[in-house]
mmCIF file of C-alpha atoms and ligand atoms in Angstrom:
data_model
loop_
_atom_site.group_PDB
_atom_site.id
_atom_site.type_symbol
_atom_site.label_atom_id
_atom_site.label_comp_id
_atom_site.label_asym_id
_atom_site.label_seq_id
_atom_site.Cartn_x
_atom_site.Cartn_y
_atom_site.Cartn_z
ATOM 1 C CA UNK A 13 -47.018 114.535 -151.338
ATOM 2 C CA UNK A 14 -45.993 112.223 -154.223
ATOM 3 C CA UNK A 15 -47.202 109.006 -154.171
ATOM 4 C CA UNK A 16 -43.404 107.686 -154.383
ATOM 5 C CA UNK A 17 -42.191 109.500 -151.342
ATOM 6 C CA UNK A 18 -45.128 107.702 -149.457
ATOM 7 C CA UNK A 19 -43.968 104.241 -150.961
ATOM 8 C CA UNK A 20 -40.446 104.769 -150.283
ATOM 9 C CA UNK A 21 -42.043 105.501 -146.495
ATOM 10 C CA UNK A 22 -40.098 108.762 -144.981
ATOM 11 C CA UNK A 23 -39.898 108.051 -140.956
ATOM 12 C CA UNK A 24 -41.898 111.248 -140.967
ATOM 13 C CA UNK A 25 -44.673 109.245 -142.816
ATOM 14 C CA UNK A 26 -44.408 105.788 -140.773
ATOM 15 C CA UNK A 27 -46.642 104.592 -138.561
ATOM 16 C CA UNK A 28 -46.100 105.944 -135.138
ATOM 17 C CA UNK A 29 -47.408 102.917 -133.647
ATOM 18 C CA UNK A 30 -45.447 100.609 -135.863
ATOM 19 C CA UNK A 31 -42.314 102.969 -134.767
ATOM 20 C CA UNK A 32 -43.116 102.837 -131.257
ATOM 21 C CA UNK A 33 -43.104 98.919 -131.253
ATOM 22 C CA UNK A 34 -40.040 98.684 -133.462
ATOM 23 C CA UNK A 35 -38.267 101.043 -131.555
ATOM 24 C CA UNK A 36 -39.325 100.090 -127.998
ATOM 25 C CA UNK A 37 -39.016 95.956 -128.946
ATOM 26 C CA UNK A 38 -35.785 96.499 -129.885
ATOM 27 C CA UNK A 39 -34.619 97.573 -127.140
ATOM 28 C CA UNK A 40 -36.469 95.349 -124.471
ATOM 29 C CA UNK A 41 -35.306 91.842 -123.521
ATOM 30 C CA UNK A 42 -36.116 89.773 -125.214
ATOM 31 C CA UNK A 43 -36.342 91.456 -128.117
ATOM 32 C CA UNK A 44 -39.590 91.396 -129.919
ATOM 33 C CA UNK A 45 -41.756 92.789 -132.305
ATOM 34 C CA UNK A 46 -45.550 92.461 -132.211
ATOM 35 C CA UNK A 47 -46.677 89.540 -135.351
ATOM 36 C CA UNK A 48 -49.073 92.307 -136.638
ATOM 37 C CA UNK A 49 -46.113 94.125 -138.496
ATOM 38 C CA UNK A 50 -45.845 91.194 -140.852
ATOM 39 C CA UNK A 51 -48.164 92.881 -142.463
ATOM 40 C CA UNK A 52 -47.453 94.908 -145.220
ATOM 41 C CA UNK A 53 -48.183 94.761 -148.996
ATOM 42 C CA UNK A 54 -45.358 92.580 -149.744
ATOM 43 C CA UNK A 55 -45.296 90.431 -146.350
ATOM 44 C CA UNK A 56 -49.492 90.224 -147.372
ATOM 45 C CA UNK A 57 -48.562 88.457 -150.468
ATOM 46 C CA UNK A 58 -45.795 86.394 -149.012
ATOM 47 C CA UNK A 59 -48.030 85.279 -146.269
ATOM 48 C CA UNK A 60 -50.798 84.475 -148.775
ATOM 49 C CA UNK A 61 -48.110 82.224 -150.870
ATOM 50 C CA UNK A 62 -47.083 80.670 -147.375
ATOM 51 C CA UNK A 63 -51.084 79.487 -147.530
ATOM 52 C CA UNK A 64 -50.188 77.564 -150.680
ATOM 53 C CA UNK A 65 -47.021 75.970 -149.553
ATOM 54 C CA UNK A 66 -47.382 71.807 -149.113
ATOM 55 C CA UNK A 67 -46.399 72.145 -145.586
ATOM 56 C CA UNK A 68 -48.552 74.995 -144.598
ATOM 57 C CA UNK A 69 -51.744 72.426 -143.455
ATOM 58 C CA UNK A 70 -54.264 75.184 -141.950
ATOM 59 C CA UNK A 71 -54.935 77.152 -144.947
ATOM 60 C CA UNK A 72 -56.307 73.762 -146.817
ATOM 61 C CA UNK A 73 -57.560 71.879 -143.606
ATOM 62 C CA UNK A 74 -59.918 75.161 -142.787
ATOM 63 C CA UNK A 75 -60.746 75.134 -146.411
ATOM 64 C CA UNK A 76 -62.181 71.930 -146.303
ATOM 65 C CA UNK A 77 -64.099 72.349 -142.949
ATOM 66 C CA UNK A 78 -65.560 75.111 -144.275
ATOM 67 C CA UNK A 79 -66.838 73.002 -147.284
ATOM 68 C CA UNK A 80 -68.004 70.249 -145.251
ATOM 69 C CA UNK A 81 -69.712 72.566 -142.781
ATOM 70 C CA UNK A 82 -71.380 74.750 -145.554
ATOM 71 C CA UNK A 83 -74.961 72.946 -145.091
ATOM 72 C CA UNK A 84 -75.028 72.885 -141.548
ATOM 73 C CA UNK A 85 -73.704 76.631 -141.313
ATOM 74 C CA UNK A 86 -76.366 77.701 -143.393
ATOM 75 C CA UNK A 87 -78.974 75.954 -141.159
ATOM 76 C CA UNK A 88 -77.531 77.306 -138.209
ATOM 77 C CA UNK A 89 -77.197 80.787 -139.144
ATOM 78 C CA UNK A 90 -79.498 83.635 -138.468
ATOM 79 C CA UNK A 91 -81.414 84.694 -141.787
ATOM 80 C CA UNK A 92 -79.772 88.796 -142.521
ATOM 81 C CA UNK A 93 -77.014 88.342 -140.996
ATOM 82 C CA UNK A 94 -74.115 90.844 -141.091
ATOM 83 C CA UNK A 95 -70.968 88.433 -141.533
ATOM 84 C CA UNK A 96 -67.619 90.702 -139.388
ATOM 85 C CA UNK A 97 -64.548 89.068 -140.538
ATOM 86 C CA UNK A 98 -61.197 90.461 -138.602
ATOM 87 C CA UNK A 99 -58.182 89.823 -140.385
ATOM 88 C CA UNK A 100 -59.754 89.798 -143.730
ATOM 89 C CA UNK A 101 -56.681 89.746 -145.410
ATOM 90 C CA UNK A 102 -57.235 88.558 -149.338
ATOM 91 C CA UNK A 103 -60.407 86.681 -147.993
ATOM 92 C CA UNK A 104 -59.776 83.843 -149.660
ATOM 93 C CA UNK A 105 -62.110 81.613 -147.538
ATOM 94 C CA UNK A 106 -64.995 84.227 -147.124
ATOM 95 C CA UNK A 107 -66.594 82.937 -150.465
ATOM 96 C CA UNK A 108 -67.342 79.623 -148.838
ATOM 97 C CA UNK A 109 -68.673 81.058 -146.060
ATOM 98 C CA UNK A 110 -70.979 83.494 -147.773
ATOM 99 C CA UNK A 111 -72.345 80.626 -150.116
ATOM 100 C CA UNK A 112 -73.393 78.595 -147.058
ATOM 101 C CA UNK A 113 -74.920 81.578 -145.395
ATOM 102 C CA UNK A 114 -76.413 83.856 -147.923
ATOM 103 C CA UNK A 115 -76.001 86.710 -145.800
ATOM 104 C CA UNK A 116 -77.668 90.516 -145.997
ATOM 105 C CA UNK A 117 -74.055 92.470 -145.857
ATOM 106 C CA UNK A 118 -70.395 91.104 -145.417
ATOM 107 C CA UNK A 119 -67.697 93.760 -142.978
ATOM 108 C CA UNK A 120 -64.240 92.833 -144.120
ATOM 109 C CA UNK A 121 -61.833 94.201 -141.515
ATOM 110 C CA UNK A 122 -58.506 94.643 -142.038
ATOM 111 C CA UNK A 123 -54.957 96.397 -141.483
ATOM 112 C CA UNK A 124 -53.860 96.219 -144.589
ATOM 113 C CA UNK A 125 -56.204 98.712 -146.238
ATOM 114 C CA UNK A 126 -54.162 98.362 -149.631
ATOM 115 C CA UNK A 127 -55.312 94.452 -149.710
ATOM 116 C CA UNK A 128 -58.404 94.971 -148.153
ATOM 117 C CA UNK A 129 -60.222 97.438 -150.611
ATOM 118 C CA UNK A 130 -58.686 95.090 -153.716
ATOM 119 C CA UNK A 131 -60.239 91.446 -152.218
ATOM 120 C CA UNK A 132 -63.606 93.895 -150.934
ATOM 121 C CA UNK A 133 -64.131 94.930 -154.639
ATOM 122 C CA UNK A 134 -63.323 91.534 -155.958
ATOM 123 C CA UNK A 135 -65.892 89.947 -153.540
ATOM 124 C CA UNK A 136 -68.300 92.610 -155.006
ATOM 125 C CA UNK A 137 -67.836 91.229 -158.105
ATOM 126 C CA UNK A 138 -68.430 87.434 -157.318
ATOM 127 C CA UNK A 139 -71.178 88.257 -154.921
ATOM 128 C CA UNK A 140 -73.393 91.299 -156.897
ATOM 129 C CA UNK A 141 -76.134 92.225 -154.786
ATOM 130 C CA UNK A 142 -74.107 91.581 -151.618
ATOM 131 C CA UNK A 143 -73.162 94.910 -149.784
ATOM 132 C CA UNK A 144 -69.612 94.873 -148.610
ATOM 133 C CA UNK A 145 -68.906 97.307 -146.393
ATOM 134 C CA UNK A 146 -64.846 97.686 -146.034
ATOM 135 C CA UNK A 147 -63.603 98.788 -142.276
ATOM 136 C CA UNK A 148 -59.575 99.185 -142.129
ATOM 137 C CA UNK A 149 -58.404 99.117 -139.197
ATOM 138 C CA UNK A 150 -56.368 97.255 -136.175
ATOM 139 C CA UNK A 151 -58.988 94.900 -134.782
ATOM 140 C CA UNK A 152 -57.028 94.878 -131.989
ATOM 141 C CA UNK A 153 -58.372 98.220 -131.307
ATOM 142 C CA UNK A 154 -62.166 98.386 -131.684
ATOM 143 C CA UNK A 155 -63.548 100.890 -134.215
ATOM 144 C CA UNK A 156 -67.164 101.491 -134.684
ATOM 145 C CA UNK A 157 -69.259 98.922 -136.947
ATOM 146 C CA UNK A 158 -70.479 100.938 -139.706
ATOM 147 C CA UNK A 159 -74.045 102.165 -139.280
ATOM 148 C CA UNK A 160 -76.026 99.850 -142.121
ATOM 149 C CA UNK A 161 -75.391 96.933 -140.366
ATOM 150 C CA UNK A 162 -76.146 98.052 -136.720
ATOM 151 C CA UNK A 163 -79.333 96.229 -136.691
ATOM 152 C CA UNK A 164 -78.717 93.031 -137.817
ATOM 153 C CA UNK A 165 -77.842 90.059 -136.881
ATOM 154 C CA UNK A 166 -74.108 89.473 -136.419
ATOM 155 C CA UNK A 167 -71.886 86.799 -137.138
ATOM 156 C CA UNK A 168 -67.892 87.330 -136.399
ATOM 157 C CA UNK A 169 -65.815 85.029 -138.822
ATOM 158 C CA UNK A 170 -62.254 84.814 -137.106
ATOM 159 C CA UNK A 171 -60.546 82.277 -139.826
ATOM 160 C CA UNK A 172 -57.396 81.388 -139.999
ATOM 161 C CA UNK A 173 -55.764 80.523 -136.271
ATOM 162 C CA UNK A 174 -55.137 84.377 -136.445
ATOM 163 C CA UNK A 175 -55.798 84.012 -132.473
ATOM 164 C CA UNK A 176 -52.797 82.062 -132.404
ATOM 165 C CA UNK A 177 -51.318 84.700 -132.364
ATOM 166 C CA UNK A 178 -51.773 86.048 -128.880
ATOM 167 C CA UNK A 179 -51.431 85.053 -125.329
ATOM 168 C CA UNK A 180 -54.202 83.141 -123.456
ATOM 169 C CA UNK A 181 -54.391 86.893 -121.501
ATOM 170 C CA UNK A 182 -54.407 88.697 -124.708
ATOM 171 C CA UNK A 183 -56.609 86.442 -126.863
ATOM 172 C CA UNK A 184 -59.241 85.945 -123.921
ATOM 173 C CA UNK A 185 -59.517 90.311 -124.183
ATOM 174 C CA UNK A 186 -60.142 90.048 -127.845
ATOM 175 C CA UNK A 187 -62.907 87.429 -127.813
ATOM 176 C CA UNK A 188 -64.438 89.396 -125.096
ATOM 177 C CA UNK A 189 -63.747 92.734 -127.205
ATOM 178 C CA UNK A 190 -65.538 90.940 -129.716
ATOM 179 C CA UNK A 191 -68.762 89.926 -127.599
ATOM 180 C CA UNK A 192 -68.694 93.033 -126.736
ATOM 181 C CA UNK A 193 -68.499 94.759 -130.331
ATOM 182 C CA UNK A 194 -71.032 92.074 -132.083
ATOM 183 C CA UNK A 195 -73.806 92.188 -129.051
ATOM 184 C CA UNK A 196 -75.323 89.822 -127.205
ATOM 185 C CA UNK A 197 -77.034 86.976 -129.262
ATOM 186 C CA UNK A 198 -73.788 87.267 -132.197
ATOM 187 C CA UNK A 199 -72.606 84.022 -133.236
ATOM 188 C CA UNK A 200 -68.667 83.653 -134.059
ATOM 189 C CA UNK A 201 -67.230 80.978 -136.498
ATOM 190 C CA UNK A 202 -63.255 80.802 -135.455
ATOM 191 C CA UNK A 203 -60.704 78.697 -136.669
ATOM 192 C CA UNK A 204 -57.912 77.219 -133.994
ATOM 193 C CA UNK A 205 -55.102 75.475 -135.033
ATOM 194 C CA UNK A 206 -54.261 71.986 -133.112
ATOM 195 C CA UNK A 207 -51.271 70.790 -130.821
ATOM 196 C CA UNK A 208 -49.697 67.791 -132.972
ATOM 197 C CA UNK A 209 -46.180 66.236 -133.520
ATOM 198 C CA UNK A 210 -43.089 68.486 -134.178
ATOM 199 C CA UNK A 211 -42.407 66.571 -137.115
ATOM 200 C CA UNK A 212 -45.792 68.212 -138.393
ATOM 201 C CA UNK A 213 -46.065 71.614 -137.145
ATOM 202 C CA UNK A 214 -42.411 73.036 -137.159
ATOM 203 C CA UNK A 215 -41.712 72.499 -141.026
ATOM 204 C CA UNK A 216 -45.081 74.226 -141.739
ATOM 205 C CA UNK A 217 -43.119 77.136 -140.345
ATOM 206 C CA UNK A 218 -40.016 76.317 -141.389
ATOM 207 C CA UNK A 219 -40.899 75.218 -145.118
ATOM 208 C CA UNK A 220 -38.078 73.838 -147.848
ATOM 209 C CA UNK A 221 -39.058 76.505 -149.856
ATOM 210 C CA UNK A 222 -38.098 79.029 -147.882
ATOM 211 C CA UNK A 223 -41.227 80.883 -148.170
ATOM 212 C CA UNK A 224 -41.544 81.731 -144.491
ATOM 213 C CA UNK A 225 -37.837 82.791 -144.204
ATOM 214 C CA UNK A 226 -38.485 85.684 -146.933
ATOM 215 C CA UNK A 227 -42.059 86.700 -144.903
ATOM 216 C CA UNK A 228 -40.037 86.690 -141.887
ATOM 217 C CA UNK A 229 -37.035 88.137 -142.881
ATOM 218 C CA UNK A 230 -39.260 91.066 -144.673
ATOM 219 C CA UNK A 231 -39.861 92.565 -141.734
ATOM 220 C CA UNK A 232 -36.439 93.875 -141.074
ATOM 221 C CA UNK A 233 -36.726 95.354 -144.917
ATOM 222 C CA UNK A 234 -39.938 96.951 -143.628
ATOM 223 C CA UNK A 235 -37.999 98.451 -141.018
ATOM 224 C CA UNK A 236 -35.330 99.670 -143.051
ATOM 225 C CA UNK A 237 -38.029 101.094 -145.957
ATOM 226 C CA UNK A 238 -39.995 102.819 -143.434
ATOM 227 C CA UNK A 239 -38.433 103.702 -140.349
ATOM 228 C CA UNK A 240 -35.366 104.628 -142.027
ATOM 229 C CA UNK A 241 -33.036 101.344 -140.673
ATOM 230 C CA UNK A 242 -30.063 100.332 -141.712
ATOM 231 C CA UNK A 243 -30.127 96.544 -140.554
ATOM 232 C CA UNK A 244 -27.749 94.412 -142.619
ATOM 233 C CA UNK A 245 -31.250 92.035 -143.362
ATOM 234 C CA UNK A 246 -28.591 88.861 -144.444
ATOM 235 C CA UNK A 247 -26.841 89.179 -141.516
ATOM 236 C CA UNK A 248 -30.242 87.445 -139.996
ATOM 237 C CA UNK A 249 -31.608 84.001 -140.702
ATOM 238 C CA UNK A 250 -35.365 82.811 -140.171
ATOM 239 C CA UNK A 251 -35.839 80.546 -136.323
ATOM 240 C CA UNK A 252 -38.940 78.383 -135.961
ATOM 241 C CA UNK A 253 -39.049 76.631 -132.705
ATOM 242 C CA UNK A 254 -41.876 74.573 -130.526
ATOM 243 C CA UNK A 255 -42.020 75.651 -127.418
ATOM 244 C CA UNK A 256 -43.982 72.990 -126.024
ATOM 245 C CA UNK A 257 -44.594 73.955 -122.467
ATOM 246 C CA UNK A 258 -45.987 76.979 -124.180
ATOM 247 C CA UNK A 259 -47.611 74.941 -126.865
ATOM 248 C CA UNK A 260 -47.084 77.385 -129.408
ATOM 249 C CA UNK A 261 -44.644 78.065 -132.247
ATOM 250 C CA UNK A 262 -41.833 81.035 -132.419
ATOM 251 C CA UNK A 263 -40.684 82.171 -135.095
ATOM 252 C CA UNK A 264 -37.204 84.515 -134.098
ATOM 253 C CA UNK A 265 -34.846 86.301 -136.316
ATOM 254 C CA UNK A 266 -31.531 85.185 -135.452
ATOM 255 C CA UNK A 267 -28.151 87.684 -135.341
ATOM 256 C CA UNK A 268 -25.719 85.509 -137.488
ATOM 257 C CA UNK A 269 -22.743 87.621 -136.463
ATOM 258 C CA UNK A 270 -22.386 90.702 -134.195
ATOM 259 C CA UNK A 271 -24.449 93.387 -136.004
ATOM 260 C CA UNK A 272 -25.038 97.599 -135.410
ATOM 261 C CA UNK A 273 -27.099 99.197 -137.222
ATOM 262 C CA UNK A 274 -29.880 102.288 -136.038
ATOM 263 C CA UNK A 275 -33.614 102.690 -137.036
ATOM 264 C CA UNK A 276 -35.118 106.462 -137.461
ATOM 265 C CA UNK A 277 -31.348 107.190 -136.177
ATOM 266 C CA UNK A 278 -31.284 105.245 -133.023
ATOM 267 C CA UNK A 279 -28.582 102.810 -132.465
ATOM 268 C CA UNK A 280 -29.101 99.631 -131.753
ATOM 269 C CA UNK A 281 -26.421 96.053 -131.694
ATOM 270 C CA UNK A 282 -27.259 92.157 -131.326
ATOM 271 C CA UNK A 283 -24.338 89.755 -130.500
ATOM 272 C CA UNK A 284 -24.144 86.712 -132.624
ATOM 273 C CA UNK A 285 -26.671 84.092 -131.838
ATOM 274 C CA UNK A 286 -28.910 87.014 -129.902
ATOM 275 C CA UNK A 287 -32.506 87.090 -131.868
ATOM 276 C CA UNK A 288 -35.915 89.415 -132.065
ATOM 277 C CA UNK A 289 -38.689 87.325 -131.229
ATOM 278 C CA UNK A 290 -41.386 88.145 -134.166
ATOM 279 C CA UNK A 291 -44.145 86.063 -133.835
ATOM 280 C CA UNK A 292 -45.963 83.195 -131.475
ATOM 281 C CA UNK A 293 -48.527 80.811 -132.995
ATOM 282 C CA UNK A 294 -50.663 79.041 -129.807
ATOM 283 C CA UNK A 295 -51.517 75.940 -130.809
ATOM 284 C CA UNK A 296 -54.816 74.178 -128.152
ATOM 285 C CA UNK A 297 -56.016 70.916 -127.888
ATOM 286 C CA UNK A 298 -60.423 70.483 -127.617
ATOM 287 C CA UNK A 299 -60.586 71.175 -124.319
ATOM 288 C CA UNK A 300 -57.864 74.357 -123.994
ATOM 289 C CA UNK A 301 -59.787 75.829 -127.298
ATOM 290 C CA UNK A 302 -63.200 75.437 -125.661
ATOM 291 C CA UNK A 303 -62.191 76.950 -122.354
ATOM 292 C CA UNK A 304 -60.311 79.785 -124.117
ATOM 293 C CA UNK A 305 -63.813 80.682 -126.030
ATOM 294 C CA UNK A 306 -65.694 80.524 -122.802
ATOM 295 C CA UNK A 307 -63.134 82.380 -120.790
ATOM 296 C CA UNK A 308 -63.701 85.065 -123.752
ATOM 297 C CA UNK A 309 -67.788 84.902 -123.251
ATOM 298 C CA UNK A 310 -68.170 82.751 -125.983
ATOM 299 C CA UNK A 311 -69.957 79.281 -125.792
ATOM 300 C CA UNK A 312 -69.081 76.968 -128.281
ATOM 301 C CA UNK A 313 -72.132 74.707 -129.890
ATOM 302 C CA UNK A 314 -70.957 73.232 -132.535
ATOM 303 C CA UNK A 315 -67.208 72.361 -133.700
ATOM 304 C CA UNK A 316 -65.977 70.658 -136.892
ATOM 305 C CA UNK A 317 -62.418 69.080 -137.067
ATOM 306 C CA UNK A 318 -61.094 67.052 -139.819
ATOM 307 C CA UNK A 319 -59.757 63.011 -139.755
ATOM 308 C CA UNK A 320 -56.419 64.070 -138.195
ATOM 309 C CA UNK A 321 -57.784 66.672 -135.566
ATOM 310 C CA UNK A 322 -55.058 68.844 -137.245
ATOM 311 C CA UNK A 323 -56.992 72.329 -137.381
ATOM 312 C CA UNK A 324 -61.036 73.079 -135.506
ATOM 313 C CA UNK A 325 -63.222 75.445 -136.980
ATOM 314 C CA UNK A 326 -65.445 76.219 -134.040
ATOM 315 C CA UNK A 327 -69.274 78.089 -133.716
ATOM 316 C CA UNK A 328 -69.617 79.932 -130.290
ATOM 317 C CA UNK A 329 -72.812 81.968 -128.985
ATOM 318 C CA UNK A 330 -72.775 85.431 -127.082
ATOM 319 C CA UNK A 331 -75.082 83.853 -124.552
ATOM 320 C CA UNK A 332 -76.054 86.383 -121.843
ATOM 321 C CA UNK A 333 -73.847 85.986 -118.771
ATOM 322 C CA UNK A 334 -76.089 84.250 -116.106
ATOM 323 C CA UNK A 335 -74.421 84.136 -112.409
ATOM 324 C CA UNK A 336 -76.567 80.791 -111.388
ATOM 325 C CA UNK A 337 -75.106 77.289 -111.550
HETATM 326 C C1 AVJ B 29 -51.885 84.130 -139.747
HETATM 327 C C2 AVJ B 29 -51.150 83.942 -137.510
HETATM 328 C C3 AVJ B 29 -52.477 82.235 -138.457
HETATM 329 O O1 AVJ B 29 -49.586 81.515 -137.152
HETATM 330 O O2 AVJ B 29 -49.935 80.148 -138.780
HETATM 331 C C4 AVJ B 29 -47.773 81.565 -140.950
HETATM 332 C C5 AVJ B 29 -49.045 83.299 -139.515
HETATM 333 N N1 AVJ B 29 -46.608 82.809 -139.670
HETATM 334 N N2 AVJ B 29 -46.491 81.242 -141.090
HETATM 335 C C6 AVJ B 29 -49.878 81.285 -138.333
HETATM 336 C C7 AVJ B 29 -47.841 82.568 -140.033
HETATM 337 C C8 AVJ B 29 -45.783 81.999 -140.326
HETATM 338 C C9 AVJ B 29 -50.221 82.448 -139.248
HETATM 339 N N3 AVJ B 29 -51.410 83.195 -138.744
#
């Protein structure tokens, strides 16, 4: 096989699980397709320029807790540990992390193996001496650790407000997924994003640049490149809402007319005004992001947040489940 014909993604080549969702979400009511699917090359890079974008205020407010935390981090961390990150992506933050930490081997995990074997070898490179030991693969469905770091300390790094993305059912079976995968006596370092005005949150989804529309929006051209659509893409426009009885962000693509169009030769139309839900980012105030880490099996000891309480970076313990008081 030609490594064109794999670019220019045959259905025959796709994903079936990416087909499966597209296919079965588009055809559900509402209409949605899982956030993961963002995820390809290009929607990698465009999410990583979203990171840079003024209104974007995770990215830099993490950032800075993980500066400020650095010290303590390192005091608090087990000497040799193994640091698990899920949702590696470019790892942009992981350098901070593994300065404060010095740790004996670093597990990038990612779905994006393209991304994830460049930023592994360039964290190589900054860290020689470190070993890196690459794992692609949906963390959403376990896969073994790899063997040199079964026996040492672990410590999950969940940056990012990635768990934002799920439901309160859905993110309390990952954290417990992820007690479960690290072992009893793991630490995890996780990053939540906070409730705060509309004014604030929706632009940093909604941004003047547009930024978010093309990530969005590139989607529907992953669709049509690899499942063989033929979705007119700019008869859609980017939707970021707040959903506050939810407390969470949606991000839609809206039908700006009646459209038709089929994917891998299935048919499919969306009246005007109709949209495909694509994405929900849970936002939690202290005390819903504390009981969301416990109702997971995690017990949070230590939490940073910055002036504005705009993003927490939280450390949690796999303490062993006791049934007294
Ligand atoms: C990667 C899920 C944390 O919800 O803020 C950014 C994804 N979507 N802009 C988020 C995202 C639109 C991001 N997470």
């Amino acid at each position: 096989m030609l490594k064109q014909e794999i670019e220019d993604g045959q259905s025959s080549l796709a994903d079936p699980a990416f087909r499966a969702d597209v296919l079965g979400g588009l055809a559900a009511r509402p209409r949605a397709i899982p956030a993961r699917w963002f995820y390809d090359r290009r929607g990698s890079e465009l999410f990583e320029a979203i990171t840079r974008l003024p209104e974007y205020y995770p990215t830099r407010t993490e950032t800075a807790l993980l500066e400020q935390a650095g010290p303590e981090l390192g005091a608090l961390a087990a000497t040799n540990a193994a640091v698990v990150e899920f949702g590696s992506g470019s790892s942009a933050k992981t350098p901070l992390l593994l300065r404060a930490i010095d740790p004996a081997a670093y597990v990038p995990i990612d779905i994006s193996g393209d991304f994830l074997r460049q930023s592994a070898r360039a964290l190589g490179q900054a860290f020689p001496g470190l070993p890196v030991h690459p794992v692609e693969a949906d963390f959403l469905r376990p896969v073994p650790l790899p063997p040199q770091v079964a026996s040492l300390p672990k410590l999950g790094f969940f940056p990012g407000s990635t768990i934002g993305n799920m439901n309160a059912w859905h993110a309390v079976e990952l954290l417990r997924a992820m007690r479960a995968w690290l072992g009893e006596g793991a630490r995890l370092l996780i990053g939540m994003d906070r409730i705060k005005p509309v004014e604030v949150l929706v632009p940093a989804y909604d941004d003047a640049q547009g930024v978010t529309a093309a990530f969005n929006l590139n989607l529907l051209e992953r669709i049509n490149r690899e499942l063989d659509g033929t979705i007119p893409v700019a008869a859609f426009a980017h939707r970021a809402i707040w959903n506050a009885h939810a407390a969470r962000i949606e991000m839609h693509l809206e039908a700006l007319r009646d459209v038709e169009f089929t994917v891998d030769n299935r048919p499919f139309a969306l009246t005007a005004g109709e949209t495909i839900h694509t994405e929900n980012s849970h936002k939690y105030g202290p005390n819903g992001a504390r009981q969301l880490l416990r109702a997971g099996g995690w017990t949070p000891i230590r939490e940073w947040t910055d002036p504005q309480d705009w993003f927490a970076l939280l450390l949690c313990e796999a303490q062993p489940l006791r049934t007294a008081p």
